[in-house]
Short mmCIF file of C-alpha atoms and ligand atoms in Angstrom, two decimals:
data_model
loop_
_atom_site.label_atom_id
_atom_site.label_comp_id
_atom_site.label_asym_id
_atom_site.label_seq_id
_atom_site.Cartn_x
_atom_site.Cartn_y
_atom_site.Cartn_z
CA MET A 1 -10.90 21.80 -42.95
CA PRO A 2 -12.15 22.43 -39.56
CA LEU A 3 -11.34 19.95 -36.77
CA ALA A 4 -14.04 18.07 -35.11
CA GLU A 5 -15.30 19.26 -31.68
CA ASN A 6 -14.38 17.57 -28.71
CA ASP A 7 -18.02 17.42 -27.22
CA THR A 8 -18.29 14.19 -25.30
CA VAL A 9 -16.23 11.45 -23.81
CA SER A 10 -16.14 8.69 -26.46
CA THR A 11 -17.46 6.01 -24.35
CA LEU A 12 -20.71 7.73 -23.45
CA GLY A 13 -23.68 7.51 -26.05
CA ASP A 14 -26.24 9.77 -26.79
CA GLU A 15 -28.61 8.16 -24.31
CA GLY A 16 -25.93 8.09 -21.61
CA GLN A 17 -25.29 4.59 -21.88
CA ARG A 18 -21.79 2.97 -22.00
CA VAL A 19 -20.38 2.74 -25.63
CA TRP A 20 -18.35 -0.59 -25.33
CA LEU A 21 -15.11 -0.42 -27.20
CA TYR A 22 -13.56 -2.86 -29.77
CA PRO A 23 -10.11 -1.73 -29.80
CA LEU A 24 -7.98 -3.25 -32.87
CA ARG A 25 -4.62 -4.58 -31.75
CA VAL A 26 -1.92 -3.16 -33.97
CA MET A 27 2.04 -4.40 -33.94
CA GLY A 28 4.74 -1.49 -34.08
CA ARG A 29 7.84 -0.46 -32.79
CA PHE A 30 6.25 1.33 -29.63
CA VAL A 31 3.82 -1.46 -29.04
CA ARG A 32 6.55 -4.03 -29.19
CA ALA A 33 8.79 -1.86 -26.84
CA ARG A 34 5.93 -1.12 -24.46
CA THR A 35 5.12 -5.29 -24.49
CA ALA A 36 8.73 -5.77 -23.42
CA VAL A 37 8.24 -3.46 -20.62
CA SER A 38 5.26 -5.06 -19.42
CA ILE A 39 6.76 -8.55 -19.56
CA VAL A 40 9.52 -7.38 -17.11
CA LEU A 41 6.91 -5.30 -15.15
CA VAL A 42 4.43 -8.56 -14.68
CA ALA A 43 7.25 -10.75 -13.86
CA ALA A 44 8.80 -8.59 -11.20
CA LEU A 45 5.25 -7.82 -9.70
CA LEU A 46 4.00 -11.56 -9.54
CA ALA A 47 7.63 -13.20 -8.63
CA ALA A 48 8.36 -10.51 -5.87
CA PRO A 49 7.01 -12.30 -3.14
CA TRP A 50 7.82 -15.75 -3.90
CA ILE A 51 11.60 -15.19 -4.52
CA GLU A 52 14.28 -14.78 -2.22
CA VAL A 53 16.87 -11.87 -2.21
CA LEU A 54 19.62 -12.32 0.37
CA GLY A 55 17.68 -14.66 2.36
CA HIS A 56 14.05 -12.89 2.22
CA PRO A 57 11.40 -12.40 0.07
CA ALA A 58 12.23 -9.68 -2.66
CA MET A 59 9.21 -7.82 -1.29
CA TYR A 60 7.41 -8.36 1.83
CA PHE A 61 5.58 -6.10 4.03
CA ASP A 62 5.85 -7.77 7.26
CA ILE A 63 3.21 -5.83 9.38
CA GLU A 64 3.34 -8.34 12.26
CA HIS A 65 7.07 -7.80 12.98
CA ARG A 66 7.32 -4.33 11.49
CA ARG A 67 9.58 -4.92 8.73
CA PHE A 68 9.71 -4.19 5.08
CA TYR A 69 11.86 -6.31 2.73
CA PHE A 70 12.50 -4.40 -0.52
CA TRP A 71 14.83 -6.38 -3.14
CA GLY A 72 17.64 -7.00 -0.70
CA LEU A 73 17.03 -3.96 1.57
CA THR A 74 15.54 -4.38 4.86
CA LEU A 75 13.61 -1.75 6.79
CA PHE A 76 12.65 -1.65 10.45
CA ALA A 77 9.91 0.37 12.05
CA THR A 78 12.71 2.52 13.12
CA ASP A 79 13.89 3.39 9.76
CA ALA A 80 10.32 5.36 8.79
CA SER A 81 12.40 8.05 8.17
CA TYR A 82 13.61 6.43 4.82
CA LEU A 83 10.14 6.06 3.67
CA LEU A 84 9.81 9.62 3.90
CA PHE A 85 13.03 9.94 1.25
CA LEU A 86 11.09 6.98 -0.84
CA PHE A 87 8.01 9.15 -0.52
CA GLY A 88 9.84 12.35 -1.62
CA ALA A 89 11.29 10.38 -4.29
CA PHE A 90 8.08 9.28 -5.53
CA ILE A 91 6.36 12.33 -5.59
CA PHE A 92 9.30 14.54 -7.36
CA GLY A 93 9.77 11.48 -9.80
CA VAL A 94 5.94 12.06 -10.91
CA PHE A 95 6.45 15.93 -11.13
CA PHE A 96 9.47 15.28 -13.34
CA PHE A 97 8.83 12.73 -15.42
CA THR A 98 5.16 14.27 -16.02
CA ALA A 99 6.84 17.72 -16.73
CA VAL A 100 9.18 16.08 -19.25
CA PHE A 101 7.39 13.14 -20.69
CA GLY A 102 3.64 13.68 -20.14
CA ARG A 103 1.48 10.62 -19.17
CA VAL A 104 4.62 8.07 -19.67
CA TRP A 105 3.37 6.44 -16.41
CA CYS A 106 -0.21 5.67 -17.67
CA GLY A 107 1.09 4.49 -21.29
CA TRP A 108 3.99 2.10 -20.16
CA LEU A 109 4.25 1.60 -16.12
CA CYS A 110 0.74 1.62 -14.61
CA PRO A 111 -0.33 -1.82 -13.52
CA GLN A 112 -3.95 -0.95 -14.95
CA THR A 113 -2.45 -0.43 -18.64
CA VAL A 114 0.19 -3.17 -18.19
CA PHE A 115 -2.47 -5.94 -17.39
CA LEU A 116 -5.32 -4.78 -19.64
CA GLU A 117 -3.27 -4.35 -22.63
CA SER A 118 -0.66 -6.86 -22.35
CA VAL A 119 -2.65 -9.78 -20.56
CA ILE A 120 -6.50 -9.31 -20.70
CA ARG A 121 -6.94 -8.11 -24.31
CA PRO A 122 -4.56 -10.75 -25.75
CA ILE A 123 -6.54 -13.48 -23.88
CA GLU A 124 -9.92 -11.80 -25.08
CA GLU A 125 -8.67 -11.89 -28.85
CA LEU A 126 -7.54 -15.43 -28.38
CA ILE A 127 -10.98 -16.72 -27.00
CA GLU A 128 -13.27 -14.56 -29.01
CA GLY A 129 -11.33 -13.34 -32.02
CA PRO A 130 -10.48 -9.80 -33.50
CA PRO A 131 -12.80 -7.02 -32.92
CA SER A 132 -15.04 -7.51 -35.84
CA ARG A 133 -16.06 -11.18 -34.64
CA ARG A 134 -16.20 -10.01 -31.15
CA LYS A 135 -18.72 -7.33 -32.16
CA ARG A 136 -20.86 -9.95 -33.80
CA LEU A 137 -20.80 -12.62 -30.81
CA ASP A 138 -22.00 -9.59 -28.67
CA ALA A 139 -24.75 -8.63 -30.75
CA GLU A 140 -26.09 -12.26 -31.39
CA PRO A 141 -28.42 -14.05 -28.99
CA TRP A 142 -27.02 -16.39 -26.48
CA SER A 143 -26.39 -19.94 -27.58
CA ALA A 144 -24.13 -22.79 -26.51
CA ARG A 145 -21.15 -21.11 -28.54
CA LYS A 146 -21.53 -17.83 -27.11
CA LEU A 147 -21.98 -19.19 -23.62
CA PHE A 148 -18.86 -21.21 -23.90
CA ARG A 149 -16.90 -18.49 -25.41
CA LYS A 150 -17.80 -15.96 -22.75
CA GLY A 151 -17.57 -18.55 -19.81
CA LEU A 152 -13.99 -19.66 -20.99
CA LYS A 153 -12.79 -15.86 -21.16
CA LEU A 154 -14.23 -15.18 -17.72
CA THR A 155 -12.64 -18.42 -16.23
CA ALA A 156 -9.44 -17.07 -17.88
CA PHE A 157 -9.74 -13.57 -16.43
CA LEU A 158 -10.48 -15.18 -13.20
CA VAL A 159 -7.45 -16.87 -13.15
CA VAL A 160 -5.52 -13.94 -13.84
CA ALA A 161 -7.21 -11.71 -11.20
CA GLY A 162 -6.83 -14.74 -8.65
CA ALA A 163 -2.90 -14.80 -9.37
CA ILE A 164 -2.65 -11.23 -9.02
CA SER A 165 -4.61 -10.97 -5.75
CA THR A 166 -2.70 -13.87 -4.36
CA THR A 167 0.40 -12.20 -5.20
CA PHE A 168 -0.79 -8.98 -3.64
CA THR A 169 -1.67 -10.65 -0.79
CA ALA A 170 1.46 -12.49 -0.28
CA TYR A 171 3.25 -8.99 -0.16
CA PHE A 172 1.61 -8.67 3.19
CA LEU A 173 1.13 -12.22 4.52
CA GLY A 174 4.30 -13.70 3.07
CA ALA A 175 4.29 -16.61 0.77
CA HIS A 176 3.62 -19.28 3.64
CA GLY A 177 0.77 -16.99 4.96
CA VAL A 178 -1.06 -16.65 1.57
CA ILE A 179 -1.19 -20.37 1.01
CA GLU A 180 -2.40 -20.98 4.71
CA ALA A 181 -4.87 -18.09 4.27
CA GLN A 182 -6.31 -19.84 1.01
CA ALA A 183 -6.24 -23.39 2.41
CA ASP A 184 -7.73 -22.10 6.05
CA PRO A 185 -9.06 -18.79 5.56
CA GLY A 186 -9.90 -18.69 9.69
CA SER A 187 -6.14 -18.48 9.99
CA HIS A 188 -5.71 -15.07 8.21
CA PRO A 189 -9.49 -13.61 7.97
CA ILE A 190 -8.29 -10.16 7.11
CA GLY A 191 -5.72 -11.43 4.55
CA PHE A 192 -8.35 -13.86 2.91
CA ALA A 193 -11.04 -11.00 2.76
CA ALA A 194 -8.63 -8.68 1.12
CA PHE A 195 -7.90 -11.81 -1.53
CA VAL A 196 -11.47 -12.06 -2.24
CA ALA A 197 -12.20 -8.43 -2.41
CA LEU A 198 -9.48 -7.53 -4.59
CA THR A 199 -10.29 -10.73 -6.80
CA GLY A 200 -13.90 -9.10 -7.23
CA VAL A 201 -12.68 -5.45 -8.24
CA LEU A 202 -10.11 -7.03 -10.85
CA MET A 203 -12.65 -9.40 -12.32
CA PHE A 204 -15.11 -6.14 -12.28
CA ASP A 205 -12.23 -3.99 -13.86
CA PHE A 206 -11.21 -6.83 -16.39
CA ALA A 207 -14.69 -7.86 -17.66
CA TRP A 208 -16.23 -4.66 -17.60
CA PHE A 209 -15.07 -1.26 -16.12
CA ARG A 210 -11.94 -1.33 -18.37
CA GLU A 211 -10.78 2.06 -19.78
CA GLN A 212 -13.45 3.59 -17.66
CA THR A 213 -10.74 3.21 -14.58
CA CYS A 214 -8.47 5.99 -16.71
CA ILE A 215 -11.28 7.90 -17.88
CA VAL A 216 -13.47 8.35 -14.67
CA ALA A 217 -11.79 6.61 -11.46
CA CYS A 218 -7.89 7.44 -11.85
CA PRO A 219 -7.06 10.81 -9.78
CA TYR A 220 -3.72 10.97 -11.63
CA GLY A 221 -5.59 11.54 -14.92
CA ARG A 222 -7.27 14.49 -13.45
CA PHE A 223 -4.09 16.34 -12.08
CA GLN A 224 -1.58 15.55 -14.64
CA SER A 225 -2.71 18.44 -16.69
CA VAL A 226 -1.37 20.57 -13.62
CA LEU A 227 2.01 19.34 -13.91
CA MET A 228 2.38 19.58 -17.80
CA ASP A 229 2.75 22.47 -19.78
CA GLY A 230 3.06 23.30 -23.62
CA ASP A 231 6.78 21.98 -23.60
CA SER A 232 5.92 18.64 -22.08
CA LEU A 233 5.99 15.49 -24.36
CA THR A 234 2.90 13.82 -25.14
CA ILE A 235 1.44 12.23 -27.98
CA GLY A 236 0.07 14.52 -30.62
CA TYR A 237 -1.20 14.62 -34.36
CA ASP A 238 0.47 17.01 -36.51
CA VAL A 239 -2.42 19.39 -37.79
CA GLY A 240 -0.06 21.32 -40.14
CA ARG A 241 1.01 18.03 -41.87
CA GLY A 242 -2.03 15.94 -41.90
CA GLU A 243 -4.92 18.41 -42.80
CA PRO A 244 -6.67 18.76 -44.90
CA ARG A 245 -7.20 14.99 -44.39
CA GLY A 246 -8.66 12.90 -47.08
CA LYS A 247 -8.48 9.80 -49.11
CA PRO A 248 -5.37 10.29 -51.73
CA LYS A 249 -7.75 9.97 -54.54
CA ASP A 250 -9.50 13.10 -53.25
CA GLY A 251 -6.38 15.00 -54.26
CA LEU A 252 -6.46 16.97 -51.06
CA GLY A 253 -3.15 18.04 -49.51
CA GLY A 254 -2.60 16.41 -45.93
CA ASP A 255 -0.90 13.43 -45.30
CA CYS A 256 -3.83 12.13 -43.16
CA VAL A 257 -5.80 9.51 -45.21
CA ASP A 258 -8.77 9.61 -42.80
CA CYS A 259 -8.36 5.88 -42.59
CA ARG A 260 -9.39 6.25 -38.80
CA LYS A 261 -6.82 3.44 -37.84
CA CYS A 262 -5.66 5.46 -35.06
CA VAL A 263 -9.09 5.72 -34.00
CA GLN A 264 -9.70 2.01 -34.13
CA VAL A 265 -6.35 1.05 -32.06
CA CYS A 266 -7.34 3.51 -29.43
CA PRO A 267 -8.25 1.84 -26.10
CA THR A 268 -10.11 4.59 -24.76
CA GLY A 269 -11.82 5.13 -27.82
CA ILE A 270 -10.53 8.84 -28.98
CA ASP A 271 -9.62 10.54 -32.09
CA ILE A 272 -6.47 12.05 -31.48
CA ARG A 273 -6.69 14.10 -34.32
CA LYS A 274 -9.25 16.21 -32.46
CA GLY A 275 -6.17 17.43 -30.10
CA ILE A 276 -4.67 16.19 -26.73
CA GLN A 277 -7.62 14.89 -24.32
CA MET A 278 -7.64 13.70 -20.74
CA GLU A 279 -8.79 10.28 -22.02
CA CYS A 280 -5.37 9.66 -23.59
CA VAL A 281 -3.12 7.37 -21.89
CA ASN A 282 -0.30 7.77 -23.79
CA CYS A 283 0.00 4.22 -24.88
CA ALA A 284 1.57 4.84 -28.53
CA ALA A 285 -0.73 2.29 -30.51
CA CYS A 286 -2.05 5.29 -32.56
CA ILE A 287 1.60 6.16 -33.48
CA ASP A 288 2.11 2.32 -34.67
CA ALA A 289 -0.97 2.37 -36.58
CA CYS A 290 -0.35 5.81 -38.12
CA ASP A 291 2.97 5.10 -38.87
CA GLY A 292 1.97 1.58 -40.73
CA ILE A 293 -0.14 3.73 -42.91
CA MET A 294 2.37 6.09 -43.73
CA ASP A 295 4.95 3.33 -44.66
CA LYS A 296 2.27 2.22 -47.15
CA ILE A 297 1.37 5.59 -48.78
CA GLY A 298 5.05 6.18 -48.84
CA ARG A 299 4.98 9.01 -46.54
CA PRO A 300 7.26 9.81 -43.53
CA ARG A 301 6.53 8.36 -40.18
CA GLY A 302 5.56 10.71 -37.48
CA LEU A 303 2.16 12.35 -38.45
CA ILE A 304 1.23 11.09 -34.96
CA ARG A 305 4.26 11.17 -32.65
CA TYR A 306 5.85 12.20 -29.39
CA ALA A 307 6.17 15.76 -29.33
CA SER A 308 5.35 18.67 -27.18
CA LEU A 309 2.14 20.98 -28.01
CA ASN A 310 4.44 23.72 -28.96
CA SER A 311 6.65 21.78 -30.98
CA LEU A 312 3.56 20.52 -33.03
CA ALA A 313 2.63 24.39 -33.35
CA GLY A 314 5.95 24.83 -35.02
CA SER A 315 8.26 25.82 -31.96
CA PRO A 316 11.29 24.07 -31.23
CA LEU A 317 11.38 21.19 -28.72
CA ARG A 318 12.27 22.50 -25.36
CA LEU A 319 12.64 19.60 -22.88
CA VAL A 320 14.82 21.33 -20.43
CA ARG A 321 12.64 24.25 -18.72
CA PRO A 322 12.86 25.94 -15.01
CA ARG A 323 10.44 23.66 -13.70
CA VAL A 324 11.76 20.64 -15.20
CA ILE A 325 15.23 21.89 -13.55
CA ALA A 326 13.37 22.38 -10.41
CA TYR A 327 11.73 18.99 -10.13
CA GLY A 328 14.92 17.33 -11.27
CA LEU A 329 16.99 18.81 -8.67
CA ALA A 330 14.61 17.98 -5.88
CA LEU A 331 14.40 14.35 -7.30
CA VAL A 332 18.08 14.06 -7.35
CA ALA A 333 18.29 15.33 -3.57
CA VAL A 334 15.79 12.90 -2.27
CA THR A 335 17.03 10.18 -4.00
CA VAL A 336 20.88 10.90 -2.92
CA GLY A 337 19.26 11.38 0.39
CA PHE A 338 17.69 8.08 0.40
CA GLY A 339 20.91 6.25 -0.99
CA ALA A 340 23.31 8.20 1.66
CA ALA A 341 20.79 7.34 4.51
CA VAL A 342 20.61 3.75 3.55
CA THR A 343 24.49 3.50 3.03
CA LEU A 344 25.25 5.41 6.23
CA ARG A 345 22.82 3.69 8.57
CA GLU A 346 23.78 1.70 11.14
CA PRO A 347 23.82 -2.07 10.29
CA ILE A 348 23.45 -2.84 13.93
CA GLU A 349 21.32 -1.33 16.36
CA VAL A 350 21.44 -2.28 20.12
CA GLN A 351 19.88 -1.10 23.35
CA VAL A 352 19.33 -2.42 26.73
CA ASN A 353 16.24 -1.76 28.76
CA ARG A 354 15.44 -2.46 32.46
CA MET A 355 12.95 -5.22 33.02
CA VAL A 356 9.89 -3.91 34.29
CA ASN A 357 9.52 -3.88 38.13
CA ALA A 358 12.95 -5.35 38.66
CA PRO A 359 15.41 -2.60 39.77
CA TYR A 360 17.83 -5.06 41.50
CA VAL A 361 17.93 -8.33 43.87
CA THR A 362 20.37 -8.85 46.47
CA LEU A 363 22.19 -12.39 45.70
CA PRO A 364 23.04 -14.80 48.69
CA ASP A 365 26.44 -13.84 48.66
CA GLY A 366 25.69 -10.21 48.97
CA ARG A 367 26.52 -8.91 45.65
CA ILE A 368 23.59 -6.92 43.61
CA GLN A 369 22.23 -8.13 40.52
CA ASN A 370 20.51 -5.97 38.01
CA MET A 371 18.19 -7.45 35.45
CA LEU A 372 18.18 -5.93 31.71
CA THR A 373 17.08 -6.95 28.31
CA LEU A 374 19.44 -6.62 25.47
CA ARG A 375 17.59 -5.57 22.10
CA VAL A 376 19.56 -6.35 18.85
CA SER A 377 18.37 -5.25 15.51
CA ASN A 378 20.51 -6.97 12.87
CA LYS A 379 20.01 -5.16 9.49
CA THR A 380 22.52 -7.12 7.58
CA ALA A 381 22.30 -10.05 5.46
CA LEU A 382 24.26 -12.28 7.67
CA VAL A 383 23.67 -13.99 10.97
CA ARG A 384 25.72 -12.33 13.63
CA HIS A 385 26.65 -13.65 17.16
CA PHE A 386 27.15 -11.09 20.17
CA VAL A 387 29.18 -11.22 23.07
CA VAL A 388 28.58 -8.58 25.80
CA GLN A 389 31.43 -7.66 28.22
CA THR A 390 31.88 -5.06 31.06
CA LEU A 391 34.14 -2.05 30.26
CA GLU A 392 33.34 -0.36 33.86
CA PRO A 393 33.26 -0.74 36.58
CA SER A 394 36.22 -3.06 36.91
CA ASP A 395 34.43 -5.12 39.44
CA GLY A 396 31.33 -5.49 37.28
CA GLU A 397 30.16 -8.59 35.64
CA VAL A 398 27.80 -9.21 32.80
CA THR A 399 25.89 -12.71 32.06
CA SER A 400 23.28 -14.08 30.11
CA PRO A 401 21.18 -17.02 30.88
CA VAL A 402 21.18 -17.35 26.97
CA ARG A 403 24.54 -19.13 25.91
CA ASP A 404 24.63 -17.75 22.13
CA LEU A 405 23.28 -14.41 21.81
CA ALA A 406 22.70 -14.88 17.75
CA VAL A 407 20.39 -12.71 15.49
CA GLY A 408 19.45 -13.87 12.21
CA ALA A 409 19.65 -11.48 9.13
CA GLY A 410 17.37 -9.01 9.11
CA GLN A 411 15.91 -10.14 12.39
CA VAL A 412 15.75 -8.39 15.88
CA ALA A 413 16.11 -10.27 18.93
CA SER A 414 15.78 -9.69 22.69
CA PHE A 415 18.23 -11.44 25.36
CA PRO A 416 18.04 -11.35 29.34
CA LEU A 417 21.08 -9.52 30.92
CA LEU A 418 22.31 -9.91 34.25
CA LEU A 419 24.61 -7.10 35.73
CA ILE A 420 26.38 -8.16 39.01
CA ARG A 421 28.56 -6.25 41.23
CA PRO A 422 29.56 -6.19 44.84
CA ASP A 423 27.32 -3.64 46.47
CA PRO A 424 28.59 -0.21 45.21
CA GLY A 425 27.35 1.76 48.34
CA ALA A 426 25.19 4.03 46.33
CA ALA A 427 22.09 3.81 45.19
CA ARG A 428 22.92 4.58 41.26
CA SER A 429 26.32 4.13 39.85
CA ARG A 430 27.46 3.90 36.16
CA PHE A 431 27.63 0.59 34.20
CA SER A 432 29.47 0.75 30.94
CA LEU A 433 29.35 -2.54 28.53
CA GLN A 434 30.47 -3.24 25.51
CA VAL A 435 28.48 -5.19 22.76
CA SER A 436 30.52 -6.76 19.97
CA ASP A 437 30.00 -9.49 17.37
CA ASP A 438 31.96 -11.76 15.06
CA HIS A 439 32.13 -9.69 12.16
CA GLY A 440 33.94 -6.86 13.76
CA TYR A 441 31.18 -4.80 14.97
CA ARG A 442 31.75 -3.01 18.67
CA HIS A 443 29.60 -0.73 20.41
CA ARG A 444 29.91 1.12 23.92
CA LEU A 445 26.74 1.42 26.04
CA GLU A 446 26.00 3.20 29.00
CA THR A 447 23.38 2.22 31.87
CA VAL A 448 22.81 2.83 35.54
CA PHE A 449 23.50 0.18 37.99
CA LEU A 450 21.01 0.27 40.83
CA ALA A 451 21.33 -0.72 44.42
CA HIS A 452 19.87 -0.36 47.86
CA GLY A 453 17.01 2.36 47.79
CA ALA A 454 16.99 2.97 44.32
CA ALA A 455 13.78 2.36 42.35
CA ALA A 456 13.99 2.33 38.46
CA PRO A 457 12.19 5.02 36.50
CA ALA A 458 9.87 3.74 34.27
CA ASP A 459 11.53 4.95 31.03
CA GLU A 460 15.18 3.98 31.73
CA GLY A 461 17.03 2.86 28.92
CA THR A 462 20.79 3.06 27.86
CA ARG A 463 22.72 5.74 26.09
CA PRO A 464 24.72 4.39 23.44
S1 SF4 B 501 -4.17 6.59 -38.71
FE1 SF4 B 501 -2.93 8.38 -39.39
S2 SF4 B 501 -3.62 8.79 -41.55
FE2 SF4 B 501 -5.02 7.26 -40.47
S3 SF4 B 501 -6.76 8.66 -39.86
FE3 SF4 B 501 -5.31 8.31 -38.37
S4 SF4 B 501 -3.89 10.36 -38.51
FE4 SF4 B 501 -4.97 9.95 -40.53
S1 SF4 B 502 -4.88 8.51 -28.35
FE1 SF4 B 502 -3.22 7.10 -29.02
S2 SF4 B 502 -1.82 7.24 -27.27
FE2 SF4 B 502 -3.81 8.05 -26.56
S3 SF4 B 502 -4.74 6.38 -25.86
FE3 SF4 B 502 -5.17 6.63 -27.78
S4 SF4 B 502 -3.95 5.22 -28.86
FE4 SF4 B 502 -3.05 5.53 -27.04
#
């Protein structure tokens, strides 16, 4: 029996209209595992800006102070190179996992799938009932009952969309900032506008656009075929075993009983028996649906299963291939590079800069004073108290009007420093400082001491 042709997108009607899907919810080992993964992901995504790890929000892009907090790791603007490693790890991660596992991201990890399948559809089913009842409700004329159910559903969606947008905005404004923005939009106009816009986009997605995001809007769905080959793992139908399909009473030989359960559960409305299709998000619902049927008719599970195109055609499964090794090595290299860079990075960074337009002053007792600023980045999780001492020259003195040079965990602070020494008799001379803290940190800084006749170059700072 020939397979049907893949002639059109399943959600596109003959007249070009949208075909609304009513996917049946199925339970099975993959859906259960995916639900568990979704619970962890939703909890982590929604909790990250509200909980603290080592004294800071678990996830917070502090744009104002140019800092990024990521589950206990604090990255500063000067750590931008680490972001390159992270970006590299993301890119090679996508390459590697797509080459091996196909669209595992789409089915298991993508927020669109996670929220739509694990939050939105269950809410819809709770309020409007199973697909057959939902279909009837949509077809019937408007009534108080229909209005109530639709209103209740949209209100529930709005609560979910609002919670996600609030959390997303909190990633950039912080927990206090987002509460402030919602109480008084004028205090954070851009943040509030982002919150409203995102809530609107999510409502559009949850209430209407749904699987169209994966089918027509998502770029990853488009280019993933470039990253996959015939040996990449995907979800496929075993034509050799399933065909010719038919009801058992037909007496035909294939295992597929043509119950269409795999089509009914598909969130993108496709028939996986027609072959691998771009609309398939690898959610594995059709595997669970078909396994349930195979259990009932006493046939082995796996008529629809995770397999490669080549293995479905009879070749052995070959997950390790040259491209997988190349992507894997690149992924390991950037991940190790990131780990090493973070582990080996200086936990404390100090720098002194000369105050603008203040090369030196002559004190009443004839000594010369230079005014500088000490800038300290504390990338550790502890409050540090710093002390600055003179190493050279022996007649040099360093002091600060600030008594306690304390810098909080993950903070950057600047303190005024006064370098004083008797007139050295030269316009410029060397001045060495030692910066230390109460946790054993010690660092030598070299700067230039300016005296009579000297003018500070605009860019003068210090050499460590
Ligand atoms: S669920 Fe399995 S048996 Fe039923 S139509 Fe799909 S492939 Fe055939
Ligand atoms: S074909 Fe199967 S795996 Fe693909 S989207 Fe549909 S139900 Fe999910």
